[in-house]
PDB file of N, CA and C in Angstrom:
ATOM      1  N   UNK A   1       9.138  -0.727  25.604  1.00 46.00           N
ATOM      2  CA  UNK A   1       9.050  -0.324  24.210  1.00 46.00           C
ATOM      3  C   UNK A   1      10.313   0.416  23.829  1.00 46.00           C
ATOM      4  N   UNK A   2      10.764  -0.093  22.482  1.00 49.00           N
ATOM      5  CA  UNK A   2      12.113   0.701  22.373  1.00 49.00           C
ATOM      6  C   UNK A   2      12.021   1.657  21.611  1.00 49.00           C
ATOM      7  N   UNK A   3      12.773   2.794  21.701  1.00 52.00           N
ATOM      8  CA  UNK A   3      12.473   3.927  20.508  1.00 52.00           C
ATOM      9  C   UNK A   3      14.186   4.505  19.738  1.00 52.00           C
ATOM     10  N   UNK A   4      13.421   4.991  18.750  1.00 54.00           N
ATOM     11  CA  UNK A   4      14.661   4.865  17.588  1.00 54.00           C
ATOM     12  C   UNK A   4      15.163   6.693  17.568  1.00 54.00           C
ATOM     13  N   UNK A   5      16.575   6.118  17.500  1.00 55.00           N
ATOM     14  CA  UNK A   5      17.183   7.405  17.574  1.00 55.00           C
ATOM     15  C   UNK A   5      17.324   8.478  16.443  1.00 55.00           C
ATOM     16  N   UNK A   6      17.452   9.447  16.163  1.00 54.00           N
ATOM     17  CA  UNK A   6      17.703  10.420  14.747  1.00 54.00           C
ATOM     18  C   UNK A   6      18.041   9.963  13.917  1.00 54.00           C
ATOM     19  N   UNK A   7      18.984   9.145  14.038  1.00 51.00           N
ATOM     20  CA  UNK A   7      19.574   8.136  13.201  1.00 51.00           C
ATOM     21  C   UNK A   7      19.226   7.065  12.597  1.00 51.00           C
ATOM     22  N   UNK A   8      17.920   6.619  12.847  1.00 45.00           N
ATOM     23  CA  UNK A   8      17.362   5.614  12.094  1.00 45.00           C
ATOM     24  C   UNK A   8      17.664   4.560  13.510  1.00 45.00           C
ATOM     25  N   UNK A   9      18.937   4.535  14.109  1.00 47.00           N
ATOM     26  CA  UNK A   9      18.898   3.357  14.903  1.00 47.00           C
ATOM     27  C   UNK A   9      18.540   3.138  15.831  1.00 47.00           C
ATOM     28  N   UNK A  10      17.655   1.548  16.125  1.00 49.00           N
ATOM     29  CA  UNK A  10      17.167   1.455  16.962  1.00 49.00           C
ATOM     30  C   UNK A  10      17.638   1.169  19.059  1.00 49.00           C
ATOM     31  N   UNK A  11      17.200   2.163  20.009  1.00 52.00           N
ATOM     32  CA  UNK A  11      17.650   2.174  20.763  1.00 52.00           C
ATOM     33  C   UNK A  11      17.475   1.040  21.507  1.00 52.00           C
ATOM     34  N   UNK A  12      18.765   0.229  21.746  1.00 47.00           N
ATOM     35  CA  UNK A  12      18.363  -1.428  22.548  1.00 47.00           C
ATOM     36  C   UNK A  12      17.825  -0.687  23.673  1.00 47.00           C
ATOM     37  N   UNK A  13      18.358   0.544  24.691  1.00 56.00           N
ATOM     38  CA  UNK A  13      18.201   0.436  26.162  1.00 56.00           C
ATOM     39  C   UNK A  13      16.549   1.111  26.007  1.00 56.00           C
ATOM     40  N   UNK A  14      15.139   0.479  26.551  1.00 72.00           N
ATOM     41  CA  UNK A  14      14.149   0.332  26.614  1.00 72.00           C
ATOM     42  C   UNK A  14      13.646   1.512  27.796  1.00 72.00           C
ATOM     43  N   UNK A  15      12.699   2.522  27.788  1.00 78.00           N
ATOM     44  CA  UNK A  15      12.365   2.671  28.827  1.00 78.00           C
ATOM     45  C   UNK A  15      11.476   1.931  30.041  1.00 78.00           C
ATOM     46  N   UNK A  16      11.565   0.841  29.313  1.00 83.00           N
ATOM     47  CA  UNK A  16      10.729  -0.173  30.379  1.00 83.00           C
ATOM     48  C   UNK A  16      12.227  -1.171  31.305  1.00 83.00           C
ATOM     49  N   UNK A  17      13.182  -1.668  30.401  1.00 87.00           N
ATOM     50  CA  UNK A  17      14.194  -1.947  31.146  1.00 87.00           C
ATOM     51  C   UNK A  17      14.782  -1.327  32.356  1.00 87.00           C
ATOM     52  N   UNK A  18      14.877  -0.153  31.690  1.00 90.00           N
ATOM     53  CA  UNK A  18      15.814   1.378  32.868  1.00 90.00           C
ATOM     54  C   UNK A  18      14.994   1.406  34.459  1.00 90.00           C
ATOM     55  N   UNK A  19      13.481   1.169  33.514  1.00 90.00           N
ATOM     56  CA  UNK A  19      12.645   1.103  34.635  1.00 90.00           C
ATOM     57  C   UNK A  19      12.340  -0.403  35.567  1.00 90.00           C
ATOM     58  N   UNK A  20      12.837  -1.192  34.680  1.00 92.00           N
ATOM     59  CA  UNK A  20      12.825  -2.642  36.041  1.00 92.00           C
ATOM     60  C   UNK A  20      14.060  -2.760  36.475  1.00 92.00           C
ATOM     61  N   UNK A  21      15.225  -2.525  36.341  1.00 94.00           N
ATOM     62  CA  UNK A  21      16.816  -2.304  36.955  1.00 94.00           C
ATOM     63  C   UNK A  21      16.284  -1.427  38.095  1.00 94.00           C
ATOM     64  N   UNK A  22      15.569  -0.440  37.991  1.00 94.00           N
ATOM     65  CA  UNK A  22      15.282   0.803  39.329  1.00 94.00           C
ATOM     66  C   UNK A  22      14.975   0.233  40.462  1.00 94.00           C
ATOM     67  N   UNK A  23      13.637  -0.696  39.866  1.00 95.00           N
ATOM     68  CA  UNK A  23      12.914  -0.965  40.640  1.00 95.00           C
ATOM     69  C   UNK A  23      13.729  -2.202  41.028  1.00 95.00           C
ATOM     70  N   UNK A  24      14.254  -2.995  40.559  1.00 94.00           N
ATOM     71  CA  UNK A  24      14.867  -4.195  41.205  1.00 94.00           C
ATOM     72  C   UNK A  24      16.143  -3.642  42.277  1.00 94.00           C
ATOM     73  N   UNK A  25      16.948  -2.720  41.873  1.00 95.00           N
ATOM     74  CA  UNK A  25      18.016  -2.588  42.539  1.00 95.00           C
ATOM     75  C   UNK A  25      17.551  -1.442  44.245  1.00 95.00           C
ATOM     76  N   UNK A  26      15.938  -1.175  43.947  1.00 93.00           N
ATOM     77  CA  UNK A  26      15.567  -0.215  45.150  1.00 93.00           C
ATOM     78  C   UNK A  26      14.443  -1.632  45.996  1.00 93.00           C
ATOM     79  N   UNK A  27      14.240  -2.578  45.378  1.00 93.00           N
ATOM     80  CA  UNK A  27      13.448  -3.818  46.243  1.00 93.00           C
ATOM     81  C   UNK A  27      13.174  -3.934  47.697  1.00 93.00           C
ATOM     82  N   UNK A  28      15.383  -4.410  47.426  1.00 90.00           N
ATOM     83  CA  UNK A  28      15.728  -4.659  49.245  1.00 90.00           C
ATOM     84  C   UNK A  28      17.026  -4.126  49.284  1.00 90.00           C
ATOM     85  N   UNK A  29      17.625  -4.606  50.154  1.00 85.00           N
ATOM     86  CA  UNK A  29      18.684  -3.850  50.535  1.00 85.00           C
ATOM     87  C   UNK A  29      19.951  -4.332  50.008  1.00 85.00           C
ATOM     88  N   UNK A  30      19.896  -5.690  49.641  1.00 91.00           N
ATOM     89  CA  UNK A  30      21.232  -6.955  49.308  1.00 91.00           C
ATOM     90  C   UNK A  30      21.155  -6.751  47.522  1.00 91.00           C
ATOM     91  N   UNK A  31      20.229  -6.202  46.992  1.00 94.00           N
ATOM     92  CA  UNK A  31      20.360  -6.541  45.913  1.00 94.00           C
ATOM     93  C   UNK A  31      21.272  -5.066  45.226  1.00 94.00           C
ATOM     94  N   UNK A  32      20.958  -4.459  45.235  1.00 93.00           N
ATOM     95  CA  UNK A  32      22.208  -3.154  44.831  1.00 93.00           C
ATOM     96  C   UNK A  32      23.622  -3.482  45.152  1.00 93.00           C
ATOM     97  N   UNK A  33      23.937  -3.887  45.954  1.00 94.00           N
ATOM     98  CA  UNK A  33      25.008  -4.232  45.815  1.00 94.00           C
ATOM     99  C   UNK A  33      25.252  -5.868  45.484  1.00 94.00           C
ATOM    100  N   UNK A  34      24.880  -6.863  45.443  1.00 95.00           N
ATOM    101  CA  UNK A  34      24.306  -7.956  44.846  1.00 95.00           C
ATOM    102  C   UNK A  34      24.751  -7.905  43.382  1.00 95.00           C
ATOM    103  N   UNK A  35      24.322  -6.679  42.672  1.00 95.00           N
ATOM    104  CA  UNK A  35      24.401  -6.376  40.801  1.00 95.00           C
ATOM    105  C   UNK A  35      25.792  -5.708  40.826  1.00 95.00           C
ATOM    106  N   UNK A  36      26.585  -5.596  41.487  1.00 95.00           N
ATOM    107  CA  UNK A  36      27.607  -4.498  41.308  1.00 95.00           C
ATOM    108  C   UNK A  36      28.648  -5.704  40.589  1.00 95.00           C
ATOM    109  N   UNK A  37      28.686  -6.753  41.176  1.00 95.00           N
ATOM    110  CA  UNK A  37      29.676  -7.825  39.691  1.00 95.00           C
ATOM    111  C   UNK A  37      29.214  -7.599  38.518  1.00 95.00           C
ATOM    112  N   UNK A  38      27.695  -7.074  38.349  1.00 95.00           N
ATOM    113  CA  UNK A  38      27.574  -7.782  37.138  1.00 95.00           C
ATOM    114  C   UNK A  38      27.584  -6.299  36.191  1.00 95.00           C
ATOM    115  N   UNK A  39      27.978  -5.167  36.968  1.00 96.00           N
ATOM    116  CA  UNK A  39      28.272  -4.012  36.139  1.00 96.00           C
ATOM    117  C   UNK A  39      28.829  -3.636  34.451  1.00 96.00           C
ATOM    118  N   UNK A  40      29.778  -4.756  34.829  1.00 95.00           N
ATOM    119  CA  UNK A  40      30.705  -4.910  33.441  1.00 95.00           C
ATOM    120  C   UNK A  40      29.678  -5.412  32.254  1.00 95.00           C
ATOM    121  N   UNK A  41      28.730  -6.074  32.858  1.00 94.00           N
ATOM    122  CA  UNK A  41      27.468  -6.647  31.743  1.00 94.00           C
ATOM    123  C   UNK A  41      26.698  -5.445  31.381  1.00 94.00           C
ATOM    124  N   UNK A  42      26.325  -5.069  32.331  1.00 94.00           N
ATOM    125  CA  UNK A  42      25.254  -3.723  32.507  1.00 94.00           C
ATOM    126  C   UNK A  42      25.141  -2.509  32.095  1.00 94.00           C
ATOM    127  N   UNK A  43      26.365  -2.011  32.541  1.00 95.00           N
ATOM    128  CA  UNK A  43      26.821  -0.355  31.957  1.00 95.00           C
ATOM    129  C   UNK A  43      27.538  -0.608  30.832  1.00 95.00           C
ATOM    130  N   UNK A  44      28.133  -0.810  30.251  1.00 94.00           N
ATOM    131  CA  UNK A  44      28.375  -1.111  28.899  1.00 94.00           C
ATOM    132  C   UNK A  44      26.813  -0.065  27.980  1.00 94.00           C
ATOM    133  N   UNK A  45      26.330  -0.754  27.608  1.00 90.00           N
ATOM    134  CA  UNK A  45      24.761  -0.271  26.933  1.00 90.00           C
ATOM    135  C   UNK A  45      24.137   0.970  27.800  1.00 90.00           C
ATOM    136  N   UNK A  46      23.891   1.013  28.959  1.00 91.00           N
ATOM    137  CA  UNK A  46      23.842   1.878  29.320  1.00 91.00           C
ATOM    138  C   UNK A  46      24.800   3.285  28.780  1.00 91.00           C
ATOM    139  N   UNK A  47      25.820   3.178  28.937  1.00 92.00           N
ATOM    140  CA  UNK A  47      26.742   4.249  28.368  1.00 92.00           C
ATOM    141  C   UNK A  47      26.765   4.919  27.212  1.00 92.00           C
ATOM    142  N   UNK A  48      26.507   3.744  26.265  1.00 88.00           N
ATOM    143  CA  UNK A  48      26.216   4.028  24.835  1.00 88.00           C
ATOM    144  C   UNK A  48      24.891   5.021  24.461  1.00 88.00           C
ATOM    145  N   UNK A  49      23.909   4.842  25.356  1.00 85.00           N
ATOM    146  CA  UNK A  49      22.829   5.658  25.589  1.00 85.00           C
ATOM    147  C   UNK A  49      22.630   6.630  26.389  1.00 85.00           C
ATOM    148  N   UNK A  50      23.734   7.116  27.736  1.00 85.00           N
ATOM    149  CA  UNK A  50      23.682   7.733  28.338  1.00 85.00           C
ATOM    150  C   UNK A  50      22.945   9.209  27.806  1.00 85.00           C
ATOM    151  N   UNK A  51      23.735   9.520  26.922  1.00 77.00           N
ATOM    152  CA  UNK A  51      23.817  11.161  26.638  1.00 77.00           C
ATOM    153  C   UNK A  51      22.095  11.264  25.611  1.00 77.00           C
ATOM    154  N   UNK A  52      21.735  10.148  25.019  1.00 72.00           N
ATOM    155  CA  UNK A  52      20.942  10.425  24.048  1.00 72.00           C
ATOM    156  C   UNK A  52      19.493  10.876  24.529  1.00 72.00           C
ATOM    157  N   UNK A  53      19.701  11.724  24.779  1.00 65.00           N
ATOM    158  CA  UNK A  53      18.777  12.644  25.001  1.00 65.00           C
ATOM    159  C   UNK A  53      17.733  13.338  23.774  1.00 65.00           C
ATOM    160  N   UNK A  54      16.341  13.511  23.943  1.00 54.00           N
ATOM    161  CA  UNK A  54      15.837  13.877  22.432  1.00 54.00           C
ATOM    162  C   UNK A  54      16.025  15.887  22.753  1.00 54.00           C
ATOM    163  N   UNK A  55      16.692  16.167  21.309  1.00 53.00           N
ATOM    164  CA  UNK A  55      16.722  17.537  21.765  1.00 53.00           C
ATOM    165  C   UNK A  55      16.109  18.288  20.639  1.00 53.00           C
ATOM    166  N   UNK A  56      14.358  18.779  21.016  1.00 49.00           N
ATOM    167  CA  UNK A  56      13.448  19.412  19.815  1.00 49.00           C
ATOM    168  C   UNK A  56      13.775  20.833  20.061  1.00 49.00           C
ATOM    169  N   UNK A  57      15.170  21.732  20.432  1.00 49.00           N
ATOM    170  CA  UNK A  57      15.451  22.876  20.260  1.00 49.00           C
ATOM    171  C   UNK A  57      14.192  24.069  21.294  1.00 49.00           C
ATOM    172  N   UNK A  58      13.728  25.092  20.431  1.00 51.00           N
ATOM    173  CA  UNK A  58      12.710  25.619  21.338  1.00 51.00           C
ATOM    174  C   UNK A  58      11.430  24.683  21.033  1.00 51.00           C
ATOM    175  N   UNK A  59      10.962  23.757  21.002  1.00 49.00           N
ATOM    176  CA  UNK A  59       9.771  22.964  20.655  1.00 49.00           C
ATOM    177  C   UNK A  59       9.322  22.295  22.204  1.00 49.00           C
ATOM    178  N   UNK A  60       8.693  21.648  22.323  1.00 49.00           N
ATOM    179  CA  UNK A  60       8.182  21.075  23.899  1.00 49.00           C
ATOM    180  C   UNK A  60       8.333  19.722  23.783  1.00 49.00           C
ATOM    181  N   UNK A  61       8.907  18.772  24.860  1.00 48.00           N
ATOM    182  CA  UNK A  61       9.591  17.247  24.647  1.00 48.00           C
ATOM    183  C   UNK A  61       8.573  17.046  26.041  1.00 48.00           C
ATOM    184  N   UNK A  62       7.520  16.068  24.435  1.00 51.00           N
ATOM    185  CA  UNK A  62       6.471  15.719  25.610  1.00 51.00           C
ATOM    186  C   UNK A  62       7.094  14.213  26.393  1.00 51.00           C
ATOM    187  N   UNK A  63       8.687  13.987  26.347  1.00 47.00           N
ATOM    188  CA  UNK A  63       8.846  12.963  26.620  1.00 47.00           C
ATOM    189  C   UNK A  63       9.495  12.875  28.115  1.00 47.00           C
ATOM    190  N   UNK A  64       9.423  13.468  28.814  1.00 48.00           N
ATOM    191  CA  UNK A  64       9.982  14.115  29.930  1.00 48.00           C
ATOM    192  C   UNK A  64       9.234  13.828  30.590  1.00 48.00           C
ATOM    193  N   UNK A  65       7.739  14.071  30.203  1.00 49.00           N
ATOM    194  CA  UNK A  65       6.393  14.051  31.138  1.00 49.00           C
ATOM    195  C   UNK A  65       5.835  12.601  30.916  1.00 49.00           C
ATOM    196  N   UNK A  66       5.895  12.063  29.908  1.00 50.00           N
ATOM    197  CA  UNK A  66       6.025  10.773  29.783  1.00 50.00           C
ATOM    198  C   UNK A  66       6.555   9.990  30.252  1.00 50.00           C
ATOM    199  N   UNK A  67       8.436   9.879  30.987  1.00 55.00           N
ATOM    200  CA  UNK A  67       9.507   9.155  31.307  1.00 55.00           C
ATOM    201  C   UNK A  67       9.847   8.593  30.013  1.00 55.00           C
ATOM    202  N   UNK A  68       9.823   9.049  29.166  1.00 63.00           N
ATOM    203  CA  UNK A  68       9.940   8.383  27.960  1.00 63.00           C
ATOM    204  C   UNK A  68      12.125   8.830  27.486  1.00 63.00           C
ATOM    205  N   UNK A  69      11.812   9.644  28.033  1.00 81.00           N
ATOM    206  CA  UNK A  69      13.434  10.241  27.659  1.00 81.00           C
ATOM    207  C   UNK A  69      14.748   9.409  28.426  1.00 81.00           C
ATOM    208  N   UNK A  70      15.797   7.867  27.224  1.00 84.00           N
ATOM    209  CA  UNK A  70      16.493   7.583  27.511  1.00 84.00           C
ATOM    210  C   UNK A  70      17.340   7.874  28.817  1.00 84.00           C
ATOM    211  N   UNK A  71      17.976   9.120  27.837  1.00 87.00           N
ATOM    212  CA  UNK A  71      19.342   9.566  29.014  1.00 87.00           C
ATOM    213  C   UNK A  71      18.639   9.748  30.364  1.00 87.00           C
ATOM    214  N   UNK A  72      17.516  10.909  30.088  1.00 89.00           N
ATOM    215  CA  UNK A  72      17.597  10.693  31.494  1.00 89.00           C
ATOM    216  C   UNK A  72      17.077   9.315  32.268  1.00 89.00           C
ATOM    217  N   UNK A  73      16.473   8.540  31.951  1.00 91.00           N
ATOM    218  CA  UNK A  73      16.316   7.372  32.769  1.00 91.00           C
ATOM    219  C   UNK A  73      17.385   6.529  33.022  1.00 91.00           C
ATOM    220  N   UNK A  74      17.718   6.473  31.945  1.00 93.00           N
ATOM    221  CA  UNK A  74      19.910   5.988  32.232  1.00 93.00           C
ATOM    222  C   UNK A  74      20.296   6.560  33.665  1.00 93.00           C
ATOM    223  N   UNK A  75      20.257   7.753  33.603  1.00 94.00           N
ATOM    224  CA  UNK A  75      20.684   8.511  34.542  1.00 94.00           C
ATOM    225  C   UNK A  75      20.541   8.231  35.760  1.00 94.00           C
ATOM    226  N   UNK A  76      18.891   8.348  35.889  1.00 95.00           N
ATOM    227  CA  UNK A  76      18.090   7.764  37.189  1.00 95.00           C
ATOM    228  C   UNK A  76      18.498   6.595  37.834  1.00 95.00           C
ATOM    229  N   UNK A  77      19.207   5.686  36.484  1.00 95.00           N
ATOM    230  CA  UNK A  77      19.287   4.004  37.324  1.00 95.00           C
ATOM    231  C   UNK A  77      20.692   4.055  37.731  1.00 95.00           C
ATOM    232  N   UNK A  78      21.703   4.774  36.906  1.00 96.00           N
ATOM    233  CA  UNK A  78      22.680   5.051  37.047  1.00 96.00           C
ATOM    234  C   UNK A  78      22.695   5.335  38.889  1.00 96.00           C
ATOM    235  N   UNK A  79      22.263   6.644  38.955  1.00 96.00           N
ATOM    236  CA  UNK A  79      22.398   7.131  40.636  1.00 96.00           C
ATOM    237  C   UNK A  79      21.031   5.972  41.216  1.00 96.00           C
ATOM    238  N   UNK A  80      20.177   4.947  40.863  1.00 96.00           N
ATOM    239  CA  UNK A  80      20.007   4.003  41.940  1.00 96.00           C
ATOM    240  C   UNK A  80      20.616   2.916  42.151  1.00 96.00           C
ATOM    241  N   UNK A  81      21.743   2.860  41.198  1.00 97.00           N
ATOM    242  CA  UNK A  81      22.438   2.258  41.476  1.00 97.00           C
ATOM    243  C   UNK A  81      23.650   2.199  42.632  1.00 97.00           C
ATOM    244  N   UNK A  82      24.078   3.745  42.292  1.00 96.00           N
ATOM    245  CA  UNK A  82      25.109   4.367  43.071  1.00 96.00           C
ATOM    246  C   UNK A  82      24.781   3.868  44.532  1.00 96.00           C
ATOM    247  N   UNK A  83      23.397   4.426  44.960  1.00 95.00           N
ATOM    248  CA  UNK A  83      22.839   5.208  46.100  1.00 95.00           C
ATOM    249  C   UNK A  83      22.759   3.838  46.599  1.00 95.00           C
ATOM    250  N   UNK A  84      21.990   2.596  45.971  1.00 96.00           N
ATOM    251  CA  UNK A  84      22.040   1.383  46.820  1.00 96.00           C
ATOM    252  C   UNK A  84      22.669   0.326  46.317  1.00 96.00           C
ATOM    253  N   UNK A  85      24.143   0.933  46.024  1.00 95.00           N
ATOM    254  CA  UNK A  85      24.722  -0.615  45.939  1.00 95.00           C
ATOM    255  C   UNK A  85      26.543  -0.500  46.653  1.00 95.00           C
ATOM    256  N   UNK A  86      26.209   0.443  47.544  1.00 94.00           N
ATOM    257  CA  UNK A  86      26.938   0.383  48.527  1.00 94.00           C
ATOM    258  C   UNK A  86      28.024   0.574  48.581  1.00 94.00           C
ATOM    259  N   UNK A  87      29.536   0.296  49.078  1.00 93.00           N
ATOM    260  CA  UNK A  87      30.536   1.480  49.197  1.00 93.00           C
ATOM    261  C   UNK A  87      31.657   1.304  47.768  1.00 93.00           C
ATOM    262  N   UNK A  88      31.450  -0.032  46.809  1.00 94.00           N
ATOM    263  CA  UNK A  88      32.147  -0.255  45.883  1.00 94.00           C
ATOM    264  C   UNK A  88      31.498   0.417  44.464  1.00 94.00           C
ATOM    265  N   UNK A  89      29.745   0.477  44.687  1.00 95.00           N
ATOM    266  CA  UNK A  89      29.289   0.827  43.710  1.00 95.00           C
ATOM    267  C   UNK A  89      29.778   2.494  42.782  1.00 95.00           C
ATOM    268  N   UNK A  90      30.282   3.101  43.290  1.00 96.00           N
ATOM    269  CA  UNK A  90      30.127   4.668  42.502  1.00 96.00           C
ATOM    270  C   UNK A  90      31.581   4.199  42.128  1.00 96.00           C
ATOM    271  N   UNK A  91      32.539   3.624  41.623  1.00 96.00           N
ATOM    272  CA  UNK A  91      33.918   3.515  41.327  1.00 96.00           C
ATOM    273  C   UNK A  91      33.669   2.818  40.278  1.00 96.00           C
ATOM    274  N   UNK A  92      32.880   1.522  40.307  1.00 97.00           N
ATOM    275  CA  UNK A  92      32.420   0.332  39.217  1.00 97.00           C
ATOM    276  C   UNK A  92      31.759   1.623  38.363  1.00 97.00           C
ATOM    277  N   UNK A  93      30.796   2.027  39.094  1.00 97.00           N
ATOM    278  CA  UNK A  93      30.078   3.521  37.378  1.00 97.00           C
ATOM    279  C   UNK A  93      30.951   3.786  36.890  1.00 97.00           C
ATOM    280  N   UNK A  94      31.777   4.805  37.722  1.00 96.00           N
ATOM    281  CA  UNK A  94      32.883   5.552  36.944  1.00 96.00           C
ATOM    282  C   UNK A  94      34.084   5.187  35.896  1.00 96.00           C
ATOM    283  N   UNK A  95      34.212   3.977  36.366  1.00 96.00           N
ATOM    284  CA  UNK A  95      34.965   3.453  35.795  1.00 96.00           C
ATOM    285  C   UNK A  95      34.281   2.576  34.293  1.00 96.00           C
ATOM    286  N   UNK A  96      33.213   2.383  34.258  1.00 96.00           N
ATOM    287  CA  UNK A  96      32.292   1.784  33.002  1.00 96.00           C
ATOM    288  C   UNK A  96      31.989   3.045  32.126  1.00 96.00           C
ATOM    289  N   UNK A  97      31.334   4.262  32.858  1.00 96.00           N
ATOM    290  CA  UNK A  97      30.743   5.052  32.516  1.00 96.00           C
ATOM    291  C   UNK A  97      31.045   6.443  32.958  1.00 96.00           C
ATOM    292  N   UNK A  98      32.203   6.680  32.120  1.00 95.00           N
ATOM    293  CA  UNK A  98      33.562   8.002  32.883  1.00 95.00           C
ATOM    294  C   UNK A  98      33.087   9.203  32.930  1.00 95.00           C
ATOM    295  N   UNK A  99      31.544   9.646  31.994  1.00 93.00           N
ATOM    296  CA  UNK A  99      30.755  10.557  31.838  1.00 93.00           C
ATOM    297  C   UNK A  99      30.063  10.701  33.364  1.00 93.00           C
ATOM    298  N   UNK A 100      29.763   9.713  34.431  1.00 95.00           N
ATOM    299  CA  UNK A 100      28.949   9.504  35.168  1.00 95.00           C
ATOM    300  C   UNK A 100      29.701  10.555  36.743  1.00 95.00           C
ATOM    301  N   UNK A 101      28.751  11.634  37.353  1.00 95.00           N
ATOM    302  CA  UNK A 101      28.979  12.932  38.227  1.00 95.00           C
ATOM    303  C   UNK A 101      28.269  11.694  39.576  1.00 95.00           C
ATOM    304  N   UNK A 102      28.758  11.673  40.543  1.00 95.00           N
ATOM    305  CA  UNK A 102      28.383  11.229  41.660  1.00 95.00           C
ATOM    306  C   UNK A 102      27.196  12.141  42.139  1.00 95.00           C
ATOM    307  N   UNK A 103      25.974  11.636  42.597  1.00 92.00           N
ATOM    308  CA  UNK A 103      24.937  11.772  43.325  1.00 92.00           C
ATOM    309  C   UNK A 103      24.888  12.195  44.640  1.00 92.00           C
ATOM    310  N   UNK A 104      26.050  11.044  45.294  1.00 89.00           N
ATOM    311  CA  UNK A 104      26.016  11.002  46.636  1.00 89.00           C
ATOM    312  C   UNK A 104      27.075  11.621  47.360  1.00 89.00           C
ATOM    313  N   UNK A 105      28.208  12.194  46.579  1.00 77.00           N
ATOM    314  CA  UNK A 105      29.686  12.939  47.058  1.00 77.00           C
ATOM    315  C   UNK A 105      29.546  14.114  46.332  1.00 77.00           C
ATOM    316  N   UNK A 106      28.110  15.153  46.287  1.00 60.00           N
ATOM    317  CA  UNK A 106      28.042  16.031  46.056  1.00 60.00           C
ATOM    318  C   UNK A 106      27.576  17.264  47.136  1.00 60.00           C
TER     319      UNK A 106
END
């Protein structure tokens, strides 16, 4: 289901997508690094959504408890990506997505 940003516009990256990239790239072992060509397709959109985070100030973001909150699920696939797609993957992020802090060289 996609949800729409402050802006009226609607967010392509889905929390149901963020969530089958996770799960596909944590499957088996060949496939994380398997997707790392196809990065240039991938993170693109991802990026654009990275940061969009919903921010209700002092109010309570029942979307957290939901998984409903973009960025961070961006985030999440972002580092399962990192974590299983092996020794080329965290350079392909960085380089798509220059905002993106390593997971695994911390």
């Amino acid at each position: 289901s996609s949800r729409y940003n402050a802006d009226g516009t609607e967010a392509v990256v889905s929390t149901q997508s963020t969530g089958i990239l996770q799960h596909l790239v944590i499957s088996a072992n060949c496939i994380g690094e398997a997707l790392v060509p196809y990065y240039r397709q991938i993170l693109p959109i991802l990026n654009i959504f990275k940061n969009k985070n919903i921010n209700k100030g002092d109010g309570i973001d029942y979307s957290q408890q939901r998984r409903e909150n973009v960025g961070d699920l961006i985030q999440e696939t972002l580092e399962a990506f990192e974590t299983h797609g092996g020794p080329d993957a965290f350079i392909n992020i960085k380089y798509m997505v220059p905002t993106y802090e390593s997971c695994v060289n911390n």
